[in-house]
Amino acid sequence: MGWLGGSVGGIDVVDGLCLSSVSRIRKLLPLERWCGWYAVGGMQERATFCETYEGYSDFCSCDDPPWSPLPHNPVEYSMKEVIPVAIVTARRLPHVLRQVGQVWASPGGTNTPITMYVDGYNPEARALGSLLNVSVVEHDNPVPRGSTRRINSHMRFVLEETFEKHIEVDKVIILEDDLDLAPDFIPFFHQTAALLTSDPKLLCVNAYNKNAFAHTALSPSRLYRVRGVPACGWMVRRKVAKEMTKNWIPINLVSQDIDWDLWLRQAMMGERDILVPEIPRTKHRGGGGAHVTGLEQAVYFNQRPLNTILNVTMDVQGAELDTYFKYHQNDIRAALVVRFTEHPCKVLPIPQHQVSVRSWPYPSIRSVSGPAHTPAPGHRSWPYPSTRSQVLAIPQHQ
């Protein structure tokens, strides 16, 4: 930004400010640049932050005024309970700032308590939390950096500390720092909270759906009960979180490099399900993290859709256990049989490019190329269809 100077009544003026005032501010800030809003009342702390830390782009832009994560007109939302958000982070603080803005922009977001749980001591996180008036909890993590064990240790700390901090709540939303959020992020969790409370067969609610693609995820209101892991923005009840930490990876395990989420799936999933939306409410952002490379981000995560509709009424009743299984049983009974005559990698007889039809691979009980497969009672199994087996093409209900 250029310096505009002159003299008014014998007093030196810079950008319309008395030079003496500017000089006082510049003595406090060893600035390499100058933004007009640095001298605005109440902006000195932010100016110091922006000259100290990098990577905050338009939050620290010289635009006047610079971007603010707080929406001009927050959208209210009727909430039956308080469900705090715990942001799990270590070093992606510029994106944490974006996440806080996305939570606040979601209906009910400005009335939702947010806490940043930082892996290690971090003055930048404390400074950012002070600017945003958001609580910051630093974890004195004893595990060496750069290991899966450290991530596991930090996640356990978050699960324990967030319920100790909010002793009156039954649920919390765990939010990893590498996610973008849908505009209805907060309403999605509040609409599904009652079912999580009443249904002991649910482990948690995920905002993410790993099986969602642009050609398969069409209904923003539909929910699925799936097997998987808690990840990418998830809501858990107090008693289940306590069960998780109690069943955490043993410290004397020979190999502690297993991820915490995979361990919990093995240790306590049992017959429980995870509730997920057909269209995800979070989207993974950027590679180079502990588990995702840049190539994986480009090929896999960038292809996932993200809901863009603000006001969605979730079909929670359709996700109730009995209703859910009756719905899918009826779909299977009404499905058309499609026969495989060659390997599906060569010829795929399932109808293609038909929005009104859902194709669901379902092997015949007895295929020509192999013996019958009979799953154990109560076990949901989806074996890969062998050559000359049958597939049901299920009409899609939108």
mmCIF file of C-alpha atoms in Angstrom:
data_model
loop_
_atom_site.group_PDB
_atom_site.id
_atom_site.type_symbol
_atom_site.label_atom_id
_atom_site.label_comp_id
_atom_site.label_asym_id
_atom_site.label_seq_id
_atom_site.Cartn_x
_atom_site.Cartn_y
_atom_site.Cartn_z
ATOM 1 C CA MET A 1 0.000 0.000 0.000
ATOM 2 C CA GLY A 2 1.382 3.421 -0.906
ATOM 3 C CA TRP A 3 1.918 6.146 1.646
ATOM 4 C CA LEU A 4 -0.248 9.239 1.084
ATOM 5 C CA GLY A 5 1.290 12.205 2.892
ATOM 6 C CA GLY A 6 0.907 15.905 3.232
ATOM 7 C CA SER A 7 0.522 18.738 5.693
ATOM 8 C CA VAL A 8 -2.674 20.129 7.192
ATOM 9 C CA GLY A 9 -2.341 23.222 9.349
ATOM 10 C CA GLY A 10 1.340 22.497 9.842
ATOM 11 C CA ILE A 11 0.685 18.926 11.065
ATOM 12 C CA ASP A 12 2.143 16.040 9.041
ATOM 13 C CA VAL A 13 -0.563 13.639 7.885
ATOM 14 C CA VAL A 14 -0.276 10.084 6.522
ATOM 15 C CA ASP A 15 -3.366 8.415 5.017
ATOM 16 C CA GLY A 16 -5.528 10.953 6.841
ATOM 17 C CA LEU A 17 -3.936 10.184 10.262
ATOM 18 C CA CYS A 18 -1.747 12.459 12.311
ATOM 19 C CA LEU A 19 1.850 11.349 11.907
ATOM 20 C CA SER A 20 2.252 11.260 15.681
ATOM 21 C CA SER A 21 -0.520 8.612 15.957
ATOM 22 C CA VAL A 22 0.976 6.524 13.162
ATOM 23 C CA SER A 23 4.401 6.745 14.749
ATOM 24 C CA ARG A 24 3.076 5.454 18.066
ATOM 25 C CA ILE A 25 1.539 2.424 16.327
ATOM 26 C CA ARG A 26 4.689 1.742 14.291
ATOM 27 C CA LYS A 27 6.765 1.781 17.471
ATOM 28 C CA LEU A 28 4.561 -1.040 18.759
ATOM 29 C CA LEU A 29 4.660 -2.965 15.482
ATOM 30 C CA PRO A 30 7.944 -3.599 13.656
ATOM 31 C CA LEU A 31 6.020 -3.631 10.372
ATOM 32 C CA GLU A 32 7.328 -4.560 6.953
ATOM 33 C CA ARG A 33 4.130 -3.189 5.396
ATOM 34 C CA TRP A 34 1.330 -0.890 6.391
ATOM 35 C CA CYS A 35 -2.414 -1.433 6.103
ATOM 36 C CA GLY A 36 -4.845 1.401 6.645
ATOM 37 C CA TRP A 37 -6.925 -0.566 9.147
ATOM 38 C CA TYR A 38 -3.910 -1.053 11.461
ATOM 39 C CA ALA A 39 -4.666 2.322 13.003
ATOM 40 C CA VAL A 40 -8.387 1.685 13.459
ATOM 41 C CA GLY A 41 -9.470 1.489 17.064
ATOM 42 C CA GLY A 42 -9.624 -2.066 18.410
ATOM 43 C CA MET A 43 -7.545 -3.532 15.539
ATOM 44 C CA GLN A 44 -4.099 -3.295 17.091
ATOM 45 C CA GLU A 45 -4.107 -6.905 18.389
ATOM 46 C CA ARG A 46 -5.072 -8.180 14.954
ATOM 47 C CA ALA A 47 -2.416 -6.038 13.285
ATOM 48 C CA THR A 48 0.234 -7.474 15.606
ATOM 49 C CA PHE A 49 -1.006 -11.002 14.840
ATOM 50 C CA CYS A 50 -0.896 -10.435 11.083
ATOM 51 C CA GLU A 51 2.651 -9.070 11.215
ATOM 52 C CA THR A 52 3.774 -12.009 13.369
ATOM 53 C CA TYR A 53 2.225 -15.024 11.618
ATOM 54 C CA GLU A 54 1.867 -15.994 7.970
ATOM 55 C CA GLY A 55 -0.696 -17.860 5.902
ATOM 56 C CA TYR A 56 -3.860 -15.937 6.808
ATOM 57 C CA SER A 57 -4.423 -14.324 3.384
ATOM 58 C CA ASP A 58 -7.618 -12.236 3.388
ATOM 59 C CA PHE A 59 -7.873 -12.218 7.207
ATOM 60 C CA CYS A 60 -4.684 -10.155 7.146
ATOM 61 C CA SER A 61 -5.259 -8.477 3.797
ATOM 62 C CA CYS A 62 -4.830 -4.741 3.445
ATOM 63 C CA ASP A 63 -8.376 -4.549 2.124
ATOM 64 C CA ASP A 64 -10.354 -2.151 4.245
ATOM 65 C CA PRO A 65 -12.053 -3.716 6.070
ATOM 66 C CA PRO A 66 -10.312 -7.130 5.884
ATOM 67 C CA TRP A 67 -12.317 -10.362 5.839
ATOM 68 C CA SER A 68 -13.920 -11.361 9.126
ATOM 69 C CA PRO A 69 -15.014 -14.921 10.031
ATOM 70 C CA LEU A 70 -17.983 -13.524 11.935
ATOM 71 C CA PRO A 71 -21.029 -13.290 9.619
ATOM 72 C CA HIS A 72 -22.763 -9.933 9.285
ATOM 73 C CA ASN A 73 -26.160 -11.524 9.825
ATOM 74 C CA PRO A 74 -25.877 -14.753 11.860
ATOM 75 C CA VAL A 75 -28.646 -17.264 11.141
ATOM 76 C CA GLU A 76 -30.517 -18.404 14.231
ATOM 77 C CA TYR A 77 -31.513 -22.019 14.697
ATOM 78 C CA SER A 78 -33.740 -23.670 17.292
ATOM 79 C CA MET A 79 -31.621 -26.134 19.265
ATOM 80 C CA LYS A 80 -32.958 -28.519 21.912
ATOM 81 C CA GLU A 81 -29.534 -29.080 23.458
ATOM 82 C CA VAL A 82 -26.056 -27.626 23.505
ATOM 83 C CA ILE A 83 -23.599 -29.590 21.343
ATOM 84 C CA PRO A 84 -20.103 -28.054 21.512
ATOM 85 C CA VAL A 85 -17.566 -28.313 18.685
ATOM 86 C CA ALA A 86 -14.043 -29.519 19.486
ATOM 87 C CA ILE A 87 -11.536 -28.626 16.746
ATOM 88 C CA VAL A 88 -8.587 -31.032 16.782
ATOM 89 C CA THR A 89 -5.426 -29.391 15.478
ATOM 90 C CA ALA A 90 -1.680 -29.104 15.684
ATOM 91 C CA ARG A 91 -0.423 -26.719 13.008
ATOM 92 C CA ARG A 92 -3.109 -26.013 10.382
ATOM 93 C CA LEU A 93 -4.237 -22.868 12.167
ATOM 94 C CA PRO A 94 -5.081 -20.781 9.069
ATOM 95 C CA HIS A 95 -7.599 -23.446 8.118
ATOM 96 C CA VAL A 96 -8.893 -23.616 11.683
ATOM 97 C CA LEU A 97 -9.734 -19.942 11.243
ATOM 98 C CA ARG A 98 -11.738 -20.859 8.126
ATOM 99 C CA GLN A 99 -13.503 -23.641 10.005
ATOM 100 C CA VAL A 100 -14.527 -21.314 12.802
ATOM 101 C CA GLY A 101 -15.982 -18.977 10.169
ATOM 102 C CA GLN A 102 -17.860 -21.877 8.541
ATOM 103 C CA VAL A 103 -19.285 -22.985 11.886
ATOM 104 C CA TRP A 104 -20.409 -19.440 12.646
ATOM 105 C CA ALA A 105 -21.969 -19.112 9.183
ATOM 106 C CA SER A 106 -24.029 -22.275 9.722
ATOM 107 C CA PRO A 107 -27.487 -21.757 11.290
ATOM 108 C CA GLY A 108 -27.037 -21.791 15.054
ATOM 109 C CA GLY A 109 -23.259 -21.647 14.680
ATOM 110 C CA THR A 110 -22.709 -18.431 16.638
ATOM 111 C CA ASN A 111 -24.553 -20.030 19.575
ATOM 112 C CA THR A 112 -22.371 -23.150 19.469
ATOM 113 C CA PRO A 113 -19.410 -23.343 21.900
ATOM 114 C CA ILE A 114 -16.108 -23.901 20.070
ATOM 115 C CA THR A 115 -12.822 -25.039 21.594
ATOM 116 C CA MET A 116 -9.495 -25.499 19.805
ATOM 117 C CA TYR A 117 -7.563 -28.498 21.144
ATOM 118 C CA VAL A 118 -3.933 -28.018 20.137
ATOM 119 C CA ASP A 119 -1.346 -30.786 20.131
ATOM 120 C CA GLY A 120 1.526 -29.151 22.029
ATOM 121 C CA TYR A 121 2.197 -25.605 23.198
ATOM 122 C CA ASN A 122 1.479 -23.089 20.477
ATOM 123 C CA PRO A 123 1.591 -19.299 20.962
ATOM 124 C CA GLU A 124 0.069 -18.789 17.512
ATOM 125 C CA ALA A 125 -2.997 -20.817 18.535
ATOM 126 C CA ARG A 126 -3.333 -18.804 21.742
ATOM 127 C CA ALA A 127 -3.108 -15.556 19.816
ATOM 128 C CA LEU A 128 -5.683 -16.707 17.274
ATOM 129 C CA GLY A 129 -8.034 -17.900 19.995
ATOM 130 C CA SER A 130 -7.753 -14.543 21.724
ATOM 131 C CA LEU A 131 -8.632 -12.703 18.506
ATOM 132 C CA LEU A 132 -11.663 -14.920 17.886
ATOM 133 C CA ASN A 133 -12.704 -15.158 21.536
ATOM 134 C CA VAL A 134 -12.523 -18.952 21.165
ATOM 135 C CA SER A 135 -11.227 -21.208 23.944
ATOM 136 C CA VAL A 136 -7.853 -22.865 23.374
ATOM 137 C CA VAL A 137 -6.664 -25.976 25.241
ATOM 138 C CA GLU A 138 -3.033 -27.030 24.734
ATOM 139 C CA HIS A 139 -2.115 -30.678 25.181
ATOM 140 C CA ASP A 140 1.268 -31.345 26.750
ATOM 141 C CA ASN A 141 1.589 -34.501 24.700
ATOM 142 C CA PRO A 142 4.374 -36.769 26.001
ATOM 143 C CA VAL A 143 4.534 -38.876 22.821
ATOM 144 C CA PRO A 144 7.283 -37.922 20.313
ATOM 145 C CA ARG A 145 6.174 -35.961 17.264
ATOM 146 C CA GLY A 146 5.767 -37.512 13.840
ATOM 147 C CA SER A 147 4.187 -40.774 14.945
ATOM 148 C CA THR A 148 0.749 -42.351 14.759
ATOM 149 C CA ARG A 149 0.983 -42.874 18.512
ATOM 150 C CA ARG A 150 1.080 -39.105 19.052
ATOM 151 C CA ILE A 151 -2.081 -38.588 16.997
ATOM 152 C CA ASN A 152 -3.763 -41.377 18.955
ATOM 153 C CA SER A 153 -2.714 -39.766 22.230
ATOM 154 C CA HIS A 154 -4.051 -36.363 21.198
ATOM 155 C CA MET A 155 -7.420 -37.728 20.070
ATOM 156 C CA ARG A 156 -7.892 -39.541 23.368
ATOM 157 C CA PHE A 157 -7.024 -36.326 25.195
ATOM 158 C CA VAL A 158 -9.661 -34.427 23.201
ATOM 159 C CA LEU A 159 -12.373 -37.002 23.907
ATOM 160 C CA GLU A 160 -11.660 -36.875 27.627
ATOM 161 C CA GLU A 161 -11.110 -33.146 28.025
ATOM 162 C CA THR A 162 -14.041 -31.884 25.976
ATOM 163 C CA PHE A 163 -16.580 -33.680 28.165
ATOM 164 C CA GLU A 164 -14.762 -32.540 31.311
ATOM 165 C CA LYS A 165 -14.875 -28.971 30.046
ATOM 166 C CA HIS A 166 -18.597 -29.188 29.233
ATOM 167 C CA ILE A 167 -19.885 -31.216 32.153
ATOM 168 C CA GLU A 168 -23.534 -30.539 31.343
ATOM 169 C CA VAL A 169 -23.629 -31.789 27.726
ATOM 170 C CA ASP A 170 -24.460 -35.257 26.413
ATOM 171 C CA LYS A 171 -22.814 -34.918 22.987
ATOM 172 C CA VAL A 172 -19.896 -33.196 21.293
ATOM 173 C CA ILE A 173 -18.852 -32.755 17.664
ATOM 174 C CA ILE A 174 -15.238 -33.729 16.954
ATOM 175 C CA LEU A 175 -13.871 -31.758 14.008
ATOM 176 C CA GLU A 176 -10.489 -32.452 12.425
ATOM 177 C CA ASP A 177 -8.666 -29.373 11.145
ATOM 178 C CA ASP A 178 -8.380 -30.453 7.479
ATOM 179 C CA LEU A 179 -12.059 -30.246 6.549
ATOM 180 C CA ASP A 180 -14.363 -27.846 4.738
ATOM 181 C CA LEU A 181 -17.901 -27.665 6.100
ATOM 182 C CA ALA A 182 -21.295 -27.638 4.415
ATOM 183 C CA PRO A 183 -23.557 -24.641 5.133
ATOM 184 C CA ASP A 184 -25.937 -26.844 7.168
ATOM 185 C CA PHE A 185 -23.152 -28.431 9.229
ATOM 186 C CA ILE A 186 -24.659 -27.526 12.627
ATOM 187 C CA PRO A 187 -28.335 -28.302 11.743
ATOM 188 C CA PHE A 188 -27.282 -31.703 10.356
ATOM 189 C CA PHE A 189 -25.967 -32.779 13.742
ATOM 190 C CA HIS A 190 -28.838 -31.293 15.711
ATOM 191 C CA GLN A 191 -31.401 -33.053 13.538
ATOM 192 C CA THR A 192 -29.691 -36.427 13.997
ATOM 193 C CA ALA A 193 -28.959 -35.955 17.713
ATOM 194 C CA ALA A 194 -32.302 -37.350 18.914
ATOM 195 C CA LEU A 195 -31.820 -40.620 17.015
ATOM 196 C CA LEU A 196 -28.300 -40.964 18.397
ATOM 197 C CA THR A 197 -29.779 -40.588 21.878
ATOM 198 C CA SER A 198 -32.596 -43.091 21.445
ATOM 199 C CA ASP A 199 -30.878 -45.781 19.354
ATOM 200 C CA PRO A 200 -28.307 -47.921 21.222
ATOM 201 C CA LYS A 201 -27.355 -49.514 17.893
ATOM 202 C CA LEU A 202 -25.678 -46.276 16.769
ATOM 203 C CA LEU A 203 -22.046 -45.675 17.641
ATOM 204 C CA CYS A 204 -21.862 -42.102 16.363
ATOM 205 C CA VAL A 205 -22.951 -39.747 13.575
ATOM 206 C CA ASN A 206 -20.460 -38.915 10.801
ATOM 207 C CA ALA A 207 -20.730 -35.830 8.614
ATOM 208 C CA TYR A 208 -18.707 -37.641 5.951
ATOM 209 C CA ASN A 209 -19.672 -40.489 3.636
ATOM 210 C CA LYS A 210 -16.723 -42.288 2.050
ATOM 211 C CA ASN A 211 -19.012 -43.929 -0.541
ATOM 212 C CA ALA A 212 -20.440 -40.657 -1.821
ATOM 213 C CA PHE A 213 -19.697 -39.660 -5.408
ATOM 214 C CA ALA A 214 -21.310 -37.110 -7.690
ATOM 215 C CA HIS A 215 -23.218 -39.853 -9.542
ATOM 216 C CA THR A 216 -24.373 -41.678 -6.374
ATOM 217 C CA ALA A 217 -25.064 -38.920 -3.837
ATOM 218 C CA LEU A 218 -28.235 -37.167 -4.954
ATOM 219 C CA SER A 219 -30.492 -36.721 -1.926
ATOM 220 C CA PRO A 220 -29.371 -34.161 0.697
ATOM 221 C CA SER A 221 -31.935 -35.488 3.196
ATOM 222 C CA ARG A 222 -31.217 -39.204 3.065
ATOM 223 C CA LEU A 223 -29.269 -41.036 5.792
ATOM 224 C CA TYR A 224 -27.515 -44.403 5.813
ATOM 225 C CA ARG A 225 -26.522 -46.815 8.573
ATOM 226 C CA VAL A 226 -23.046 -48.113 7.743
ATOM 227 C CA ARG A 227 -19.997 -49.873 9.111
ATOM 228 C CA GLY A 228 -16.942 -47.701 9.266
ATOM 229 C CA VAL A 229 -14.879 -45.484 11.539
ATOM 230 C CA PRO A 230 -15.550 -42.183 13.324
ATOM 231 C CA ALA A 231 -13.950 -39.593 11.079
ATOM 232 C CA CYS A 232 -14.114 -36.282 9.235
ATOM 233 C CA GLY A 233 -16.481 -34.483 11.571
ATOM 234 C CA TRP A 234 -18.428 -36.747 13.922
ATOM 235 C CA MET A 235 -20.788 -36.518 16.885
ATOM 236 C CA VAL A 236 -20.545 -38.848 19.858
ATOM 237 C CA ARG A 237 -22.407 -39.246 23.149
ATOM 238 C CA ARG A 238 -20.688 -38.890 26.507
ATOM 239 C CA LYS A 239 -21.174 -42.528 27.510
ATOM 240 C CA VAL A 240 -19.868 -43.806 24.168
ATOM 241 C CA ALA A 241 -16.829 -41.499 24.338
ATOM 242 C CA LYS A 242 -16.128 -42.889 27.806
ATOM 243 C CA GLU A 243 -16.382 -46.393 26.385
ATOM 244 C CA MET A 244 -13.976 -45.407 23.600
ATOM 245 C CA THR A 245 -11.306 -44.053 25.934
ATOM 246 C CA LYS A 246 -11.699 -47.076 28.200
ATOM 247 C CA ASN A 247 -11.094 -49.378 25.207
ATOM 248 C CA TRP A 248 -8.247 -47.268 23.779
ATOM 249 C CA ILE A 249 -5.142 -48.787 22.247
ATOM 250 C CA PRO A 250 -3.206 -50.422 25.115
ATOM 251 C CA ILE A 251 0.110 -48.754 25.888
ATOM 252 C CA ASN A 252 1.781 -52.166 26.076
ATOM 253 C CA LEU A 253 0.608 -53.202 22.614
ATOM 254 C CA VAL A 254 3.508 -54.617 20.600
ATOM 255 C CA SER A 255 2.635 -52.419 17.621
ATOM 256 C CA GLN A 256 1.046 -49.115 18.597
ATOM 257 C CA ASP A 257 1.177 -47.711 15.069
ATOM 258 C CA ILE A 258 -2.416 -48.698 14.354
ATOM 259 C CA ASP A 259 -4.688 -45.679 13.933
ATOM 260 C CA TRP A 260 -7.068 -44.944 16.787
ATOM 261 C CA ASP A 261 -10.171 -45.084 14.555
ATOM 262 C CA LEU A 262 -9.319 -48.491 13.079
ATOM 263 C CA TRP A 263 -8.610 -49.806 16.560
ATOM 264 C CA LEU A 264 -11.970 -48.593 17.874
ATOM 265 C CA ARG A 265 -13.779 -50.197 14.965
ATOM 266 C CA GLN A 266 -12.144 -53.498 15.815
ATOM 267 C CA ALA A 267 -12.483 -53.153 19.583
ATOM 268 C CA MET A 268 -16.029 -51.851 20.060
ATOM 269 C CA MET A 269 -18.037 -51.518 16.847
ATOM 270 C CA GLY A 270 -19.824 -54.824 17.386
ATOM 271 C CA GLU A 271 -23.303 -54.752 15.877
ATOM 272 C CA ARG A 272 -23.541 -50.974 16.004
ATOM 273 C CA ASP A 273 -23.810 -48.681 12.991
ATOM 274 C CA ILE A 274 -22.577 -45.218 12.103
ATOM 275 C CA LEU A 275 -25.125 -42.771 10.746
ATOM 276 C CA VAL A 276 -23.939 -40.923 7.624
ATOM 277 C CA PRO A 277 -25.597 -38.586 5.093
ATOM 278 C CA GLU A 278 -25.938 -39.529 1.428
ATOM 279 C CA ILE A 279 -24.338 -36.181 0.547
ATOM 280 C CA PRO A 280 -21.414 -35.397 2.910
ATOM 281 C CA ARG A 281 -21.402 -32.372 5.193
ATOM 282 C CA THR A 282 -17.595 -32.230 5.243
ATOM 283 C CA LYS A 283 -14.925 -32.433 2.578
ATOM 284 C CA HIS A 284 -11.266 -33.245 3.079
ATOM 285 C CA ARG A 285 -9.047 -30.330 2.133
ATOM 286 C CA GLY A 286 -5.433 -30.632 1.027
ATOM 287 C CA GLY A 287 -2.835 -33.405 1.140
ATOM 288 C CA GLY A 288 0.464 -33.675 2.905
ATOM 289 C CA GLY A 289 -1.001 -34.675 6.259
ATOM 290 C CA ALA A 290 -0.287 -37.707 8.403
ATOM 291 C CA HIS A 291 -2.366 -40.054 6.271
ATOM 292 C CA VAL A 292 -3.231 -38.347 2.963
ATOM 293 C CA THR A 293 -0.776 -37.595 0.155
ATOM 294 C CA GLY A 294 -1.317 -34.958 -2.500
ATOM 295 C CA LEU A 295 -2.067 -37.674 -5.054
ATOM 296 C CA GLU A 296 -4.695 -39.279 -2.812
ATOM 297 C CA GLN A 297 -6.271 -35.874 -2.269
ATOM 298 C CA ALA A 298 -6.506 -35.221 -6.009
ATOM 299 C CA VAL A 299 -7.679 -38.680 -7.054
ATOM 300 C CA TYR A 300 -9.874 -39.647 -4.122
ATOM 301 C CA PHE A 301 -10.981 -36.818 -1.834
ATOM 302 C CA ASN A 302 -11.410 -34.061 -4.425
ATOM 303 C CA GLN A 303 -14.052 -36.192 -6.156
ATOM 304 C CA ARG A 304 -16.342 -36.234 -3.123
ATOM 305 C CA PRO A 305 -19.400 -33.973 -3.201
ATOM 306 C CA LEU A 306 -20.285 -31.494 -0.454
ATOM 307 C CA ASN A 307 -23.823 -30.385 0.311
ATOM 308 C CA THR A 308 -24.470 -26.772 -0.711
ATOM 309 C CA ILE A 309 -28.086 -26.375 0.456
ATOM 310 C CA LEU A 310 -28.644 -24.389 3.642
ATOM 311 C CA ASN A 311 -32.098 -25.550 4.721
ATOM 312 C CA VAL A 312 -32.441 -29.349 4.593
ATOM 313 C CA THR A 313 -34.836 -31.483 6.607
ATOM 314 C CA MET A 314 -33.080 -34.788 7.206
ATOM 315 C CA ASP A 315 -35.113 -37.987 6.842
ATOM 316 C CA VAL A 316 -34.338 -39.115 10.385
ATOM 317 C CA GLN A 317 -37.409 -41.343 10.588
ATOM 318 C CA GLY A 318 -36.205 -43.279 7.555
ATOM 319 C CA ALA A 319 -32.970 -44.050 9.405
ATOM 320 C CA GLU A 320 -34.708 -45.649 12.391
ATOM 321 C CA LEU A 321 -33.595 -49.264 12.592
ATOM 322 C CA ASP A 322 -36.837 -51.100 11.754
ATOM 323 C CA THR A 323 -37.913 -48.590 9.107
ATOM 324 C CA TYR A 324 -34.470 -48.604 7.553
ATOM 325 C CA PHE A 325 -34.271 -52.370 7.087
ATOM 326 C CA LYS A 326 -37.848 -52.631 5.827
ATOM 327 C CA TYR A 327 -37.077 -49.948 3.258
ATOM 328 C CA HIS A 328 -34.032 -51.786 1.933
ATOM 329 C CA GLN A 329 -35.739 -55.165 2.030
ATOM 330 C CA ASN A 330 -38.555 -53.785 -0.101
ATOM 331 C CA ASP A 331 -36.013 -52.312 -2.525
ATOM 332 C CA ILE A 332 -34.316 -55.683 -2.905
ATOM 333 C CA ARG A 333 -37.603 -57.514 -3.429
ATOM 334 C CA ALA A 334 -38.666 -55.024 -6.102
ATOM 335 C CA ALA A 335 -35.348 -55.050 -7.915
ATOM 336 C CA LEU A 336 -34.739 -56.231 -11.444
ATOM 337 C CA VAL A 337 -32.366 -59.176 -11.890
ATOM 338 C CA VAL A 338 -29.343 -58.453 -14.078
ATOM 339 C CA ARG A 339 -27.266 -61.474 -15.146
ATOM 340 C CA PHE A 340 -23.515 -61.519 -15.507
ATOM 341 C CA THR A 341 -22.372 -63.468 -18.559
ATOM 342 C CA GLU A 342 -18.773 -62.228 -18.423
ATOM 343 C CA HIS A 343 -16.504 -60.779 -15.819
ATOM 344 C CA PRO A 344 -17.896 -57.359 -14.778
ATOM 345 C CA CYS A 345 -14.537 -55.714 -15.550
ATOM 346 C CA LYS A 346 -15.130 -56.674 -19.191
ATOM 347 C CA VAL A 347 -18.902 -56.342 -19.530
ATOM 348 C CA LEU A 348 -21.019 -54.579 -16.922
ATOM 349 C CA PRO A 349 -24.711 -55.250 -17.596
ATOM 350 C CA ILE A 350 -25.962 -52.880 -14.897
ATOM 351 C CA PRO A 351 -27.883 -49.945 -16.461
ATOM 352 C CA GLN A 352 -25.603 -46.983 -16.998
ATOM 353 C CA HIS A 353 -26.257 -43.231 -16.840
ATOM 354 C CA GLN A 354 -29.804 -43.599 -15.520
ATOM 355 C CA VAL A 355 -30.508 -41.161 -12.726
ATOM 356 C CA SER A 356 -33.823 -42.840 -11.909
ATOM 357 C CA VAL A 357 -32.276 -46.272 -11.310
ATOM 358 C CA ARG A 358 -29.998 -47.405 -8.494
ATOM 359 C CA SER A 359 -27.884 -50.472 -9.264
ATOM 360 C CA TRP A 360 -27.000 -52.617 -6.284
ATOM 361 C CA PRO A 361 -24.666 -55.600 -6.818
ATOM 362 C CA TYR A 362 -26.247 -58.649 -5.203
ATOM 363 C CA PRO A 363 -24.743 -62.080 -5.925
ATOM 364 C CA SER A 364 -26.994 -65.031 -6.531
ATOM 365 C CA ILE A 365 -27.120 -67.660 -3.794
ATOM 366 C CA ARG A 366 -25.628 -70.211 -6.179
ATOM 367 C CA SER A 367 -23.435 -69.084 -9.043
ATOM 368 C CA VAL A 368 -22.259 -71.233 -11.915
ATOM 369 C CA SER A 369 -18.578 -70.734 -11.122
ATOM 370 C CA GLY A 370 -18.628 -71.496 -7.392
ATOM 371 C CA PRO A 371 -20.484 -72.916 -4.415
ATOM 372 C CA ALA A 372 -23.275 -71.160 -2.589
ATOM 373 C CA HIS A 373 -22.302 -68.552 0.001
ATOM 374 C CA THR A 374 -24.403 -68.500 3.142
ATOM 375 C CA PRO A 375 -23.580 -65.700 5.569
ATOM 376 C CA ALA A 376 -23.685 -66.355 9.284
ATOM 377 C CA PRO A 377 -26.931 -65.381 11.063
ATOM 378 C CA GLY A 378 -27.039 -61.652 11.713
ATOM 379 C CA HIS A 379 -23.930 -61.016 9.620
ATOM 380 C CA ARG A 380 -24.231 -58.540 6.753
ATOM 381 C CA SER A 381 -21.933 -59.762 4.010
ATOM 382 C CA TRP A 382 -21.445 -58.408 0.469
ATOM 383 C CA PRO A 383 -19.148 -60.854 -1.370
ATOM 384 C CA TYR A 384 -17.823 -59.784 -4.750
ATOM 385 C CA PRO A 385 -20.077 -61.230 -7.491
ATOM 386 C CA SER A 386 -18.389 -64.071 -9.340
ATOM 387 C CA THR A 387 -18.680 -64.691 -13.077
ATOM 388 C CA ARG A 388 -22.189 -65.693 -14.152
ATOM 389 C CA SER A 389 -23.781 -64.534 -10.909
ATOM 390 C CA GLN A 390 -26.825 -62.268 -10.724
ATOM 391 C CA VAL A 391 -27.161 -58.616 -9.792
ATOM 392 C CA LEU A 392 -30.253 -56.729 -8.723
ATOM 393 C CA ALA A 393 -30.808 -53.293 -10.210
ATOM 394 C CA ILE A 394 -32.769 -51.388 -7.586
ATOM 395 C CA PRO A 395 -34.979 -48.407 -8.517
ATOM 396 C CA GLN A 396 -33.805 -45.285 -6.739
ATOM 397 C CA HIS A 397 -36.183 -43.404 -4.468
ATOM 398 C CA GLN A 398 -35.449 -39.711 -4.540
#
